[in-house]
XYZ file of C-alpha atoms in Angstrom:
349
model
C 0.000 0.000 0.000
C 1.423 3.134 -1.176
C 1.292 6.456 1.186
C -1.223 7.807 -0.849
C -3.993 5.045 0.136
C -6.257 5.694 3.668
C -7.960 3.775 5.486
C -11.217 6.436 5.657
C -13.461 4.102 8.045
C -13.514 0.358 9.176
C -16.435 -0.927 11.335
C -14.641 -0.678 14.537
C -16.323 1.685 17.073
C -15.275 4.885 17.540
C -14.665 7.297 19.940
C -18.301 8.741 19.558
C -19.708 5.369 20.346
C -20.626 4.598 16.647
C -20.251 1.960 14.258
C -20.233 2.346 10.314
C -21.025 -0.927 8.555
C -18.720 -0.432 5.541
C -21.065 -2.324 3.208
C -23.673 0.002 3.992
C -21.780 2.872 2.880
C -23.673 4.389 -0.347
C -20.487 5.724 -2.453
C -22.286 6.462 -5.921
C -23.110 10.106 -5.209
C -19.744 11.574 -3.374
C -17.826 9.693 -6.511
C -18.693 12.191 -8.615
C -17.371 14.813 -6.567
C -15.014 13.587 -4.265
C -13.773 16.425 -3.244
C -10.956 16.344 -0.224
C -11.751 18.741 2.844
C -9.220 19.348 5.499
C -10.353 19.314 9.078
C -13.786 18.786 7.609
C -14.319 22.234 7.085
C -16.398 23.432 4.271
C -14.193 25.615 1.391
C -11.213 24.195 2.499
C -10.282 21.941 -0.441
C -6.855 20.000 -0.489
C -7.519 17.859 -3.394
C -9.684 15.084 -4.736
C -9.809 10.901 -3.693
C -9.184 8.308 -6.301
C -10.153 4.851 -6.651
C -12.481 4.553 -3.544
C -13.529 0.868 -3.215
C -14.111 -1.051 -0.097
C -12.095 -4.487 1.031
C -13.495 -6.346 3.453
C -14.534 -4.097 6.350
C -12.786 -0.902 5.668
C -13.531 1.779 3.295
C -10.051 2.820 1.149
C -9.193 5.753 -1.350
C -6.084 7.324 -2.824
C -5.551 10.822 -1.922
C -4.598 12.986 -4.914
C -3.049 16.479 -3.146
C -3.902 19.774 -4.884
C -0.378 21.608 -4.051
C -1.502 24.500 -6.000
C -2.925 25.980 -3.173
C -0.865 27.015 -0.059
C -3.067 24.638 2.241
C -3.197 21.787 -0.279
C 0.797 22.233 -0.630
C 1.667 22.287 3.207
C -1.368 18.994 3.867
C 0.413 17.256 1.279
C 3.998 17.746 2.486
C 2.743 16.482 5.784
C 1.222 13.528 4.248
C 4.372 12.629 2.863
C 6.574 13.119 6.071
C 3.735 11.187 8.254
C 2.939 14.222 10.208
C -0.710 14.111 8.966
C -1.618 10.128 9.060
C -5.859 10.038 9.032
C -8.811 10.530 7.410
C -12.064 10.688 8.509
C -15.249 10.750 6.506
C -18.936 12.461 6.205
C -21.950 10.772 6.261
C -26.130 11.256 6.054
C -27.708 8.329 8.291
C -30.184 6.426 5.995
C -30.833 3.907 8.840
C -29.037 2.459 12.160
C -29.888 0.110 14.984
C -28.888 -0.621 18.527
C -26.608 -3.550 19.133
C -26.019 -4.557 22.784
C -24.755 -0.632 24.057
C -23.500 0.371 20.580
C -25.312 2.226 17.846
C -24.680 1.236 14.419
C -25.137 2.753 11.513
C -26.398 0.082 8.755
C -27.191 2.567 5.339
C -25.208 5.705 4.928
C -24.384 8.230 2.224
C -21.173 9.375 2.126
C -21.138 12.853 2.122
C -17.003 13.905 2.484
C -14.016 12.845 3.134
C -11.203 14.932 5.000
C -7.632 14.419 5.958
C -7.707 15.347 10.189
C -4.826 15.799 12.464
C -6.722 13.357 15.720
C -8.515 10.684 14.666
C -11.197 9.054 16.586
C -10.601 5.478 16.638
C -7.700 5.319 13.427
C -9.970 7.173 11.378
C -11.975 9.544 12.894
C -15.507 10.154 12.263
C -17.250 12.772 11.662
C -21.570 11.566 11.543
C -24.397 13.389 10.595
C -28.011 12.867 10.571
C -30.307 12.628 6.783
C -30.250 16.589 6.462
C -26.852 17.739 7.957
C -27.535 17.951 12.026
C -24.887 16.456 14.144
C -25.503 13.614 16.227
C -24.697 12.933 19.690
C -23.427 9.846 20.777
C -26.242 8.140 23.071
C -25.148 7.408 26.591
C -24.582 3.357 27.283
C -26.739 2.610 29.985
C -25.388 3.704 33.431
C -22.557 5.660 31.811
C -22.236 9.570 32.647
C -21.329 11.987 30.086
C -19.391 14.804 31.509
C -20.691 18.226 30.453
C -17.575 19.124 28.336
C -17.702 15.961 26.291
C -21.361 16.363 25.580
C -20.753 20.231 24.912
C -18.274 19.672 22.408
C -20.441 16.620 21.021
C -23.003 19.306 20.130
C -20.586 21.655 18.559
C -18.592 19.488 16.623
C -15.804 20.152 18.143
C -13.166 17.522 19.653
C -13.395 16.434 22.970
C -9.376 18.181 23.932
C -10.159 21.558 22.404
C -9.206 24.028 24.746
C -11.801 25.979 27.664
C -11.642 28.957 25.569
C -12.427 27.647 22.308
C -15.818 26.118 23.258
C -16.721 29.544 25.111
C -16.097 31.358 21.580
C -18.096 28.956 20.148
C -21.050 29.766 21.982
C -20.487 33.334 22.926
C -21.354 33.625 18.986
C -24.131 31.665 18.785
C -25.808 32.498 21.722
C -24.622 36.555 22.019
C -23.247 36.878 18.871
C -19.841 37.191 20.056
C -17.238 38.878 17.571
C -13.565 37.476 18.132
C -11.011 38.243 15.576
C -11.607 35.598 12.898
C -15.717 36.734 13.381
C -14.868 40.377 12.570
C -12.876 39.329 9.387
C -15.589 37.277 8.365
C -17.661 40.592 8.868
C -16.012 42.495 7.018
C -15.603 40.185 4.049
C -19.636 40.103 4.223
C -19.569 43.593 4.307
C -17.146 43.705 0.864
C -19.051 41.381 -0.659
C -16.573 38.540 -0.683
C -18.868 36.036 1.121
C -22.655 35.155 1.196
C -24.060 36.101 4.290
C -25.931 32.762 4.622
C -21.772 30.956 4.581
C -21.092 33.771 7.224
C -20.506 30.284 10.248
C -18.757 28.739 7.858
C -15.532 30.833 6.984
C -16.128 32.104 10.493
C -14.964 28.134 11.357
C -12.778 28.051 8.585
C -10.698 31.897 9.887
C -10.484 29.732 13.943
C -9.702 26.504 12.465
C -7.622 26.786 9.544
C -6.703 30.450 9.513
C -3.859 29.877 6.124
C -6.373 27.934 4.344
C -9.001 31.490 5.486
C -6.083 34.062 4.482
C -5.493 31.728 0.958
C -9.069 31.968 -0.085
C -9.663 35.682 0.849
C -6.135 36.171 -1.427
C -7.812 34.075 -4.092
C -11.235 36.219 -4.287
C -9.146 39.431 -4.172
C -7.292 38.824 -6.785
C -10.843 37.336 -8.938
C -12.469 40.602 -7.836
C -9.463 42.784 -9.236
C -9.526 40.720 -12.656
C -13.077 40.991 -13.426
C -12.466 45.225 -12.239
C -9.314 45.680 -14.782
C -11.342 43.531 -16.954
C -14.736 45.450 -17.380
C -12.762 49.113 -17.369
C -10.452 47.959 -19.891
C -13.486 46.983 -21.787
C -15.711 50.176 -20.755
C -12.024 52.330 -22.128
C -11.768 50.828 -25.327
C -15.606 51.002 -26.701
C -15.287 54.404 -24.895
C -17.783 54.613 -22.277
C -14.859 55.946 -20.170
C -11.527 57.664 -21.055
C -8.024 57.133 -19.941
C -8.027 59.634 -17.428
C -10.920 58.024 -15.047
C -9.451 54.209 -15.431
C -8.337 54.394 -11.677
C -11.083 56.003 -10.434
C -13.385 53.595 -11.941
C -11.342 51.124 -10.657
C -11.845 52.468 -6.778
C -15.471 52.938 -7.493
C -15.433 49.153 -8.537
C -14.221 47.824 -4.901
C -16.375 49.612 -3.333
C -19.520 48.513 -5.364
C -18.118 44.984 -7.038
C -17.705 44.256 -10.155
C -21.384 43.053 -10.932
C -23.011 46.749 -9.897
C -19.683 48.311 -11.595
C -20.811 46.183 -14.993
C -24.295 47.664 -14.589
C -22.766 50.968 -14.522
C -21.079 51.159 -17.100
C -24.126 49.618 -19.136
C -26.261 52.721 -18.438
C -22.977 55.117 -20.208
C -23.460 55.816 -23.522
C -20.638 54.329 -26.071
C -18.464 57.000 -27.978
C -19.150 57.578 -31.551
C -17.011 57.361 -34.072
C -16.186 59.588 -36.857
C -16.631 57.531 -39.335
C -20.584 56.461 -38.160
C -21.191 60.104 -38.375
C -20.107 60.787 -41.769
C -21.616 57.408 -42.306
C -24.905 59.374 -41.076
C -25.581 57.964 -37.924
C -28.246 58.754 -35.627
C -28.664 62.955 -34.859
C -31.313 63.203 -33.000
C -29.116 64.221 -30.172
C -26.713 66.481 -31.914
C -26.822 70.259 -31.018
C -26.230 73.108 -33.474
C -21.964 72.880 -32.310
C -22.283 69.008 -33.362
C -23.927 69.876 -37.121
C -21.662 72.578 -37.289
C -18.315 70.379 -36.537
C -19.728 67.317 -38.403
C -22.140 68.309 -40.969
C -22.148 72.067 -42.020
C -23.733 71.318 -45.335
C -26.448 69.605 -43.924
C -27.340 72.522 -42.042
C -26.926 75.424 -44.571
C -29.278 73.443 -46.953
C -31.877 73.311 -43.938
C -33.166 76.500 -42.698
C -35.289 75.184 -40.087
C -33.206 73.059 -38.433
C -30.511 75.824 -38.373
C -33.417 77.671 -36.279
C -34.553 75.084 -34.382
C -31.041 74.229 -33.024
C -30.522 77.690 -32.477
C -33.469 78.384 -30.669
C -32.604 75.012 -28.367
C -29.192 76.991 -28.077
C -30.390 79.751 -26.592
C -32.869 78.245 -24.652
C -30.487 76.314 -23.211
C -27.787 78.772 -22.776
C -30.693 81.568 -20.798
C -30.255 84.019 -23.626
C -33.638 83.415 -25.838
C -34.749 87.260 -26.204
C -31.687 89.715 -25.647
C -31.301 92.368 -27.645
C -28.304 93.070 -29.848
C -27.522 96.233 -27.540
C -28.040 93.486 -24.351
C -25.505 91.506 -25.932
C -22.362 94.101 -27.059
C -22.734 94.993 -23.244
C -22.827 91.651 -21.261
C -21.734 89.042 -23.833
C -19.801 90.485 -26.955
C -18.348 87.231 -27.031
C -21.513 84.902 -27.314
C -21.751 87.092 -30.093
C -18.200 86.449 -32.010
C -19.532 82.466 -31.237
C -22.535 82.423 -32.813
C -22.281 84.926 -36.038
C -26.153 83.832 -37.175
C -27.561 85.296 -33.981
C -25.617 88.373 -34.814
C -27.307 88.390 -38.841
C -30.185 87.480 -37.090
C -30.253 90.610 -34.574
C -28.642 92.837 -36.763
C -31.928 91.905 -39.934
C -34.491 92.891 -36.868
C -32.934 96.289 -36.424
């Protein structure tokens, strides 16, 4: 057996009181994503299992390490030195039965797989009810369960986690308790980095596995940045924007994402081109400056559009009215602008 190949479950008991029946476990649906979670924490994947198949009573599978990642890289390096030794796997109870003061589970699905640091009994296990919930081991007849085992039981957490870590747990469930890894959490919320409804999830993931937190942050960052540069590049070169405003569009975009950034840019209009213009484009927007730049001969063979763009001119401008007196005193200028308002005062002297 190479050191690739675990041992993910056997039907010994574990720790938790529990036996898995191996041939009950229901492979079919985690084989086609068999995904490999460290510490069995959600969004903290390390790689993928190969060739799962079961041999007499235990459950085997090749792990295949994804050393791209920072996490994946140091698991697997562990792996290979025989610091990290055990797997432990996921399951959704289909159906289980009580035999003499053990529980044991007969049909399973198998939900996940992770590589753990403390296994339970060689392969620690991590068991879920049909739907997600934890289960709690059930007491043997006559035995006591001391408070902190049946805390952490309820938790998921392991039986020698530290005082404090089981008083974070439920300071934030029960008060909503904000240590450090629960503000950064918050504030990635808050930037739009993760969905709200994951919030306990990376919150776990920031305690537990704080480089495997830190690598996925770095890995949204930099997605967020390339789909930023990506859609201002694009809003630049049809010319919604010009060269000048790139990095403040860019700013504006992490603030506001790049989704809401995207619909921004959708409601700017598009710059036209010279060549659409003489192509005679669409001019129902031009002004009398626009005919005048781009199509002069248009507008001295049409009288009254000259006037009706003048008279939007001057509406526009406040000046619909003044005399040509009004005019050499307060604006002379307007007046060296616009030479057909001049004709035009000068004919109703």
């Amino acid at each position: 057996m190479d050191k690739t190949t675990f041992v993910v479950s056997d039907d010994s008991v574990n720790s938790y009181g529990f036996v898995i029946r191996t041939a009950g476990i229901d492979t079919a649906r985690f084989e086609r994503n068999p995904v490999m979670l460290y510490m069995h924490e959600r969004k903290t994947v390390v790689g993928r299992w190969e060739n799962i198949r079961k041999e007499g009573k235990k459950l085997l599978a090749n792990a295949v390490f994804d050393d791209t990642t920072e996490l994946g890289s140091t698991v697997k390096a562990q792996v290979e030195k025989g610091f990290l030794r055990s797997a432990s796997i996921g399951v959704d109870i289909l159906e289980s039965k009580r035999e003499g003061d053990v529980e044991v589970v007969t049909k399973c699905v198998l939900t996940e797989i992770s590589i753990v640091d403390i296994p339970a009994n060689g392969n620690a296990l991590k068991l879920y009810h049909k739907g997600g919930r934890r289960m709690l081991r059930p007491a043997v007849h006559g035995e006591k369960k001391d408070l902190k085992t049946a805390v952490c039981e309820l938790l998921g957490l392991r039986p020698d986690v530290p005082d404090e870590v089981i008083i974070a747990e439920i300071q934030d469930l029960t008060a909503g308790a904000r240590d450090e890894a629960a503000i950064q959490v918050d504030e990635a919320v808050k930037a739009g980095y993760i969905d709200p409804n994951a919030r306990r999830d990376f919150i776990t993931m920031a305690r537990v596995s704080p480089g495997a937190y830190s690598s996925y942050m770095t890995n949204e960052r930099n997605k967020r940045d390339k789909a930023i540069k990506t859609a201002v590049e694009e809003s630049l070169r049809v010319g919604r924007i010009n060269r000048t405003s790139v990095a403040l569009y860019c700013e504006i975009g992490q603030i506001i994402g790049p989704d809401r950034l995207g619909e921004l840019f959708a409601q700017m209009p598009k710059r036209v081109k010279l060549s659409e213009i003489i192509a005679g484009g669409d001019k129902s927007g031009w002004t009398l400056s626009d005919y005048r730049l781009y199509a002069p001969d248009e507008l001295r063979k049409n009288p009254g559009l000259f006037a009706r763009l003048l008279k939007e001119e001057e509406e526009r401008s406040g000046t619909s009215g003044h005399s040509l007196e009004y005019y050499r005193r307060n604006d002379p200028e307007y007046l060296r602008e616009h030479p057909e308002l001049y004709k035009k005062l000068i004919d109703n002297l």
